[in-house]
Amino acid sequence: MPGNTRRISRTTRTSAISSPGISSFANEPCGQRYAPLGVAVPTLPALEQPAAPKHFPFPNTTVEDDLVFESLMCSFTIITAGLQYLHLYRSVWWLPNSYTSQAVNFYLIDPYLVLFITVILSRRLVYMIACRLLNRAISERFHNLCHYYIRFILFCVMCLILSFSTYFVLQSHQIEKILYLCYPFFIYLILFGFNIHPFFELVNWSSSTPPLHACSSNAVEIRSEIENLVANFNSKMKEILFCAIINAYYAGFIPCCFAQSALHYDILWTAQHIIFIFISGFISLSIHVLSLRYFDILHRSALHLGTWEKLETGRTMLLVNNIWREDILWPFGALVRYGKDIWRAQGDCNSSEPGNVCLRRFYNIFKNPTNTLGVNLLVLILMVLDQLIVLISCTLWYKIISLTFILFFNYYILYKLLRDYLISHKIYREEREMHRKINMR
């Protein structure tokens, strides 16, 4: 062997081959990660602590006052209930030999049923007005205590009025129909128990102390924060759905349910009216309760949470030494072993648990809240277009009045929802560009 010839040791050659970092495996398919013949299976080096994601400053957006919102919702539901009565008991007052000069046959309407519906639909507005008046008269430290007594007193008064009206409704209707009036109360007991707070106040205790994002670097604290936010969001959605259903039920369904058996009316039109009440009420409640600021809190927490992508373990020869631990923040592209599977980290930093469906759903929904607003916007636009088409082809006077009122209310909702969508789209698009420049991805 010549004297000037030098051979590289086998140990040196092996270490030179097995030195690539995480980034070299992060974006490759599992089928391409094969070790060359005669070479040791590559392993991953130690992980570095990921940097906390940067949050784009969110602008101050106007939020509608609770009293104004409750006034609008109360007016909308009571007027739509009156329009449903118009669909049922309209008259032919314009005919020369008509027996009535009024547009509605009021003598066919049960006034005690109307009282029952009005009390249910106006409960939150009455409570809000009473709280505002007392807040001006007493010290701030007694507000919570006074609100509690207001709820208790109003609940007792409501029970008396509802019992009074139910008794007289029972005189002219079968007892089976009374169950229709009480059915939502059983649903309320299942959802909220014996707590009367959600019955009077739409935005629950989190309105005064809204959930906050701590921007923590502790994985356990981040998951705990996410669990609290998920519980808070679910409680808000439960209230929104219940209130929207209650509004549509008492304003649209109950008048039809207690109509006389000999009364003939357009069933499809009244059913469509109930659907319009529900969709309009649901989107309006969602805009007010789930504001842009609240969505931004959930979005920031989702950036700290991240998610995991499950890899195919049968075709890879990559030896993953990292076992998932609950107290570690994992960087983007990190490969960990959790159980018998291998998972790859997604997001700027990852504190999620692999395979946790609840955490993955939270990240997918709130990593870009614009998608959620876009779904509501699409549904509202389709409903408005449908109402416009029906209005153009409509010739009956009571249908024109009904559609015109609901359209004007939906125009107002559409304006607020479109404003929120455009702001959210611009903010989070700039945030994604900022993250892309920082991470060079």
XYZ file of C-alpha atoms in Angstrom:
441
model
C 0.000 0.000 0.000
C 1.470 3.418 -0.965
C 2.704 5.509 1.899
C 0.814 8.669 0.899
C -2.568 6.952 0.792
C -4.864 7.669 3.778
C -8.007 5.767 4.559
C -10.903 7.278 6.425
C -11.976 5.213 9.369
C -15.338 3.498 9.303
C -16.481 5.374 12.399
C -15.815 8.724 10.756
C -17.702 7.753 7.615
C -20.679 6.534 9.584
C -20.898 9.687 11.653
C -20.681 11.844 8.545
C -23.662 10.089 7.051
C -25.841 10.047 10.151
C -25.548 13.732 11.048
C -28.529 15.439 9.343
C -30.850 17.422 11.603
C -34.580 17.459 11.989
C -35.211 19.838 9.138
C -33.822 17.330 6.631
C -36.547 14.853 7.564
C -39.360 17.243 8.338
C -40.628 17.735 4.777
C -39.752 14.359 3.226
C -42.272 11.598 2.645
C -41.902 8.559 4.816
C -41.144 6.328 1.842
C -37.930 8.278 1.019
C -36.306 7.828 4.422
C -34.290 4.666 3.745
C -30.834 4.103 5.162
C -28.134 3.096 2.623
C -26.899 -0.482 2.773
C -24.105 -1.012 5.234
C -24.821 2.243 7.063
C -26.297 2.605 10.529
C -29.926 3.756 10.825
C -29.954 7.565 11.145
C -31.063 9.036 14.442
C -32.292 12.498 15.368
C -30.188 14.970 17.337
C -31.360 16.763 20.456
C -34.238 19.201 19.996
C -34.030 22.914 20.600
C -36.640 24.871 22.520
C -38.927 26.547 19.930
C -39.507 30.275 20.043
C -42.957 31.499 21.042
C -45.107 32.479 18.036
C -45.388 36.183 17.330
C -48.880 37.650 17.608
C -50.081 40.322 15.228
C -51.539 43.332 17.105
C -55.312 43.259 16.841
C -57.126 46.570 16.193
C -59.886 47.926 18.391
C -63.222 46.989 16.834
C -66.583 48.332 17.911
C -68.723 45.954 19.949
C -72.456 46.552 20.186
C -73.742 47.472 23.614
C -75.615 44.678 25.394
C -78.699 46.830 25.958
C -78.840 47.869 22.296
C -78.420 44.281 21.157
C -81.113 42.970 23.492
C -83.460 45.717 22.311
C -82.907 44.727 18.682
C -83.303 41.006 19.370
C -86.439 41.526 21.450
C -87.978 43.736 18.761
C -87.042 41.257 16.033
C -88.510 38.213 17.778
C -91.735 39.922 18.891
C -92.341 41.432 15.436
C -91.638 38.098 13.718
C -94.100 36.464 16.111
C -96.663 39.083 15.064
C -95.871 38.371 11.413
C -96.488 34.677 12.004
C -99.898 35.576 13.424
C -100.437 37.663 10.292
C -99.712 34.576 8.163
C -102.301 32.628 10.145
C -105.124 35.102 10.807
C -105.001 37.563 7.915
C -108.335 38.883 6.684
C -109.778 40.128 3.417
C -110.497 43.585 4.771
C -110.126 45.303 1.375
C -113.208 43.609 -0.119
C -116.298 45.827 -0.257
C -118.544 43.381 1.624
C -115.937 42.250 4.141
C -117.190 41.590 7.661
C -114.122 43.265 9.190
C -112.143 46.425 8.589
C -108.958 45.109 10.199
C -106.103 43.315 8.462
C -105.994 40.561 11.104
C -108.795 38.570 12.693
C -107.828 39.442 16.241
C -110.791 37.644 17.769
C -109.229 34.317 16.761
C -105.978 35.038 18.605
C -105.651 33.879 22.203
C -104.453 36.943 24.194
C -103.105 34.793 27.031
C -100.934 32.853 24.599
C -99.631 36.152 23.227
C -98.841 37.222 26.800
C -96.947 33.974 27.385
C -94.877 34.423 24.208
C -94.151 38.092 24.923
C -92.901 37.383 28.448
C -90.557 34.649 27.206
C -89.133 36.722 24.343
C -88.638 39.918 26.376
C -87.130 38.416 29.546
C -83.507 39.400 28.806
C -84.394 42.960 27.803
C -86.375 43.514 31.020
C -83.507 42.099 33.059
C -80.959 44.267 31.239
C -82.969 47.451 31.791
C -83.432 46.673 35.493
C -79.699 46.044 35.922
C -78.753 49.280 34.163
C -81.099 51.317 36.343
C -79.794 49.766 39.554
C -76.172 50.155 38.469
C -76.648 53.918 38.406
C -78.253 54.014 41.838
C -75.949 51.773 43.885
C -72.230 51.333 44.419
C -70.257 49.135 42.050
C -69.245 46.648 44.731
C -72.915 45.699 45.243
C -73.669 45.127 41.550
C -73.258 41.342 41.553
C -75.403 40.939 44.646
C -78.127 43.196 43.257
C -78.079 41.375 39.919
C -78.634 38.116 41.767
C -81.702 39.498 43.546
C -83.005 41.001 40.302
C -82.795 37.617 38.608
C -84.563 35.942 41.516
C -87.358 38.539 41.652
C -87.873 38.537 37.884
C -87.920 34.759 37.836
C -90.644 34.685 40.490
C -92.682 37.329 38.657
C -92.271 35.461 35.368
C -93.411 32.207 36.960
C -96.563 33.927 38.226
C -97.355 35.518 34.859
C -96.635 32.323 32.917
C -98.736 30.252 35.312
C -101.577 32.770 35.021
C -101.497 32.755 31.216
C -101.081 28.967 31.047
C -104.189 28.474 33.170
C -106.349 30.487 30.768
C -104.757 28.899 27.702
C -105.682 25.539 29.195
C -109.353 26.570 29.257
C -109.571 26.731 25.462
C -107.046 24.091 24.365
C -106.371 20.454 25.021
C -104.000 19.592 27.822
C -101.640 17.848 25.382
C -100.870 21.186 23.749
C -99.736 22.645 27.057
C -96.752 20.310 26.847
C -95.595 22.284 23.812
C -95.340 25.381 25.987
C -93.314 23.610 28.677
C -91.096 21.485 26.429
C -88.235 24.063 26.175
C -88.083 24.309 29.968
C -87.237 20.616 30.212
C -84.471 21.151 27.651
C -83.209 24.062 29.727
C -82.999 21.869 32.835
C -80.977 19.299 30.906
C -78.536 21.890 29.540
C -78.179 24.319 32.447
C -79.699 22.591 35.455
C -81.304 24.819 38.089
C -79.068 27.795 37.318
C -81.281 30.729 36.263
C -78.338 32.902 35.203
C -78.286 31.810 31.516
C -82.059 32.296 31.329
C -81.731 36.058 31.772
C -78.216 36.925 30.647
C -76.985 35.718 27.287
C -73.276 36.312 27.846
C -72.504 34.424 31.036
C -69.975 35.157 33.761
C -67.142 35.390 31.242
C -68.470 38.740 29.977
C -67.099 40.610 32.978
C -63.958 38.468 33.247
C -63.263 37.323 29.687
C -60.815 34.469 29.085
C -57.265 35.673 28.642
C -54.319 34.296 26.728
C -51.257 33.950 28.965
C -48.735 33.427 26.112
C -46.996 30.801 28.245
C -43.989 28.665 27.287
C -45.059 25.820 29.574
C -46.725 22.992 27.653
C -48.841 21.860 30.601
C -50.112 25.397 31.215
C -50.928 25.827 27.530
C -53.045 22.662 27.441
C -54.778 23.714 30.661
C -55.548 27.097 29.101
C -56.917 25.370 26.003
C -59.189 23.182 28.123
C -60.610 26.276 29.842
C -61.121 28.012 26.507
C -62.828 24.948 25.040
C -65.191 24.782 28.022
C -65.907 28.518 27.725
C -66.512 28.293 23.978
C -68.800 25.280 24.369
C -70.847 27.088 27.023
C -71.227 30.106 24.736
C -72.254 27.932 21.797
C -74.750 26.126 24.009
C -76.333 29.445 25.002
C -76.370 30.695 21.408
C -78.059 27.551 20.107
C -80.575 27.449 22.941
C -81.534 31.123 22.570
C -81.836 30.844 18.780
C -84.032 27.757 19.102
C -86.170 29.378 21.811
C -86.725 32.470 19.662
C -87.739 30.431 16.624
C -89.835 28.061 18.740
C -91.961 30.638 20.546
C -92.052 33.253 17.779
C -92.719 30.866 14.896
C -93.822 27.412 15.997
C -96.091 28.049 19.001
C -98.549 30.301 17.051
C -98.951 27.506 14.485
C -99.230 24.850 17.171
C -102.147 26.611 18.881
C -103.975 27.546 15.683
C -107.566 26.338 15.338
C -107.953 22.949 13.696
C -110.320 24.383 11.061
C -107.865 27.122 10.103
C -106.240 26.753 6.683
C -102.870 28.380 6.098
C -99.729 27.954 3.996
C -97.707 25.365 5.910
C -94.599 25.733 3.742
C -94.586 29.500 4.175
C -94.922 29.337 7.950
C -92.199 26.671 8.132
C -89.935 28.867 6.002
C -90.649 31.761 8.364
C -89.501 29.646 11.333
C -86.265 28.756 9.531
C -85.600 32.421 8.740
C -86.100 33.363 12.396
C -83.685 30.667 13.544
C -80.889 31.445 11.061
C -81.132 35.210 11.533
C -81.194 34.870 15.310
C -78.337 32.368 15.398
C -75.997 34.482 13.256
C -76.896 37.679 15.119
C -76.227 36.004 18.476
C -72.952 34.554 17.185
C -71.697 37.958 16.043
C -72.483 39.508 19.419
C -71.267 36.738 21.740
C -68.316 35.469 19.672
C -66.727 38.803 18.888
C -63.521 39.319 16.920
C -61.589 39.973 20.112
C -62.797 36.666 21.553
C -61.857 34.833 18.351
C -58.389 36.392 18.512
C -57.855 35.000 22.027
C -58.725 31.524 20.771
C -56.507 32.007 17.730
C -53.472 33.008 19.775
C -53.900 29.981 22.002
C -54.189 27.751 18.937
C -50.825 29.027 17.670
C -49.214 27.937 20.937
C -51.029 24.602 20.838
C -50.116 23.297 17.391
C -51.085 19.839 16.195
C -49.565 16.490 15.224
C -49.506 14.624 11.930
C -49.426 10.845 12.092
C -46.790 9.235 9.887
C -46.698 5.817 8.281
C -44.390 3.748 10.450
C -44.291 0.658 8.261
C -42.140 2.126 5.478
C -39.648 4.267 7.384
C -36.209 3.211 8.562
C -35.744 6.382 10.610
C -34.949 5.662 14.227
C -36.912 8.126 16.386
C -35.414 8.408 19.834
C -37.710 11.234 20.996
C -40.633 9.996 23.079
C -43.465 12.478 23.568
C -43.470 14.130 26.966
C -46.200 16.358 28.323
C -43.836 19.029 29.675
C -41.925 19.739 26.444
C -42.645 22.278 23.718
C -41.857 20.644 20.387
C -40.566 22.632 17.383
C -41.955 22.479 13.877
C -41.156 19.203 12.130
C -40.090 17.351 15.271
C -40.614 13.588 15.111
C -41.718 11.833 18.274
C -42.882 8.383 19.209
C -46.198 8.169 21.051
C -47.339 4.651 21.749
C -46.681 2.576 18.643
C -46.952 5.479 16.194
C -44.640 8.230 14.987
C -45.954 11.790 14.852
C -44.634 14.946 13.220
C -45.170 18.351 14.863
C -47.104 21.030 12.980
C -47.150 24.707 13.889
C -44.523 27.146 15.117
C -44.494 25.423 18.499
C -46.359 22.353 19.633
C -47.726 21.596 23.084
C -50.580 19.365 21.962
C -51.013 15.685 22.733
C -50.731 13.341 19.734
C -54.027 11.722 18.877
C -56.131 14.051 21.044
C -59.194 14.728 18.899
C -60.436 17.676 20.980
C -57.118 19.531 20.790
C -56.737 18.818 17.067
C -60.256 20.100 16.389
C -59.552 23.265 18.397
C -56.392 23.944 16.372
C -58.051 23.293 13.008
C -60.950 25.637 13.785
C -59.117 28.549 15.372
C -55.792 28.580 13.549
C -57.683 30.774 11.071
C -60.979 32.155 12.495
C -61.735 33.713 9.115
C -62.994 30.318 7.936
C -65.649 30.228 10.661
C -66.784 33.751 9.814
C -66.780 32.793 6.146
C -69.192 29.917 6.757
C -71.642 32.200 8.587
C -71.264 34.814 5.862
C -71.965 32.266 3.129
C -75.086 30.971 4.897
C -76.391 34.508 5.438
C -75.748 35.551 1.832
C -77.541 32.463 0.518
C -80.518 33.166 2.782
C -80.681 36.825 1.707
C -80.529 35.829 -1.969
C -83.294 33.292 -1.413
C -85.432 35.924 0.299
C -84.851 38.376 -2.548
C -85.856 35.785 -5.147
C -88.995 34.896 -3.201
C -89.817 38.579 -2.687
C -89.551 39.319 -6.414
C -91.899 36.470 -7.290
C -94.309 37.178 -4.423
C -97.701 38.841 -5.017
C -99.487 38.463 -1.660
C -99.371 41.543 0.555
C -98.741 39.790 3.880
C -95.833 37.814 2.434
C -94.261 40.991 1.060
C -94.509 42.679 4.471
C -92.999 39.659 6.232
C -90.074 39.229 3.842
C -89.319 42.945 3.733
C -88.947 43.187 7.500
C -86.718 40.109 7.777
C -84.620 41.325 4.846
C -83.940 44.681 6.483
C -82.876 42.932 9.678
C -80.626 40.580 7.694
C -79.047 43.524 5.873
C -77.941 44.893 9.224
C -76.518 41.504 10.252
C -74.833 41.152 6.870
C -73.115 44.505 7.284
C -71.661 43.567 10.685
C -70.645 40.081 9.584
C -69.014 41.297 6.366
C -67.101 43.954 8.317
C -65.815 41.352 10.778
C -64.876 38.988 7.955
C -62.859 41.609 6.062
C -61.018 42.715 9.207
C -60.273 39.130 10.214
C -59.135 38.174 6.715
C -56.713 41.083 6.468
C -55.316 40.663 10.002
C -54.630 36.941 9.810
C -53.295 37.140 6.275
C -50.706 39.656 7.450
C -49.945 37.440 10.443
C -49.293 34.422 8.228
C -46.970 36.488 6.065
C -45.123 37.649 9.178
C -44.672 34.070 10.407
C -43.525 32.967 6.972
C -40.830 35.632 6.894
C -39.671 34.847 10.433
C -39.518 31.082 9.958
C -38.527 31.179 6.269
C -41.123 28.579 5.472
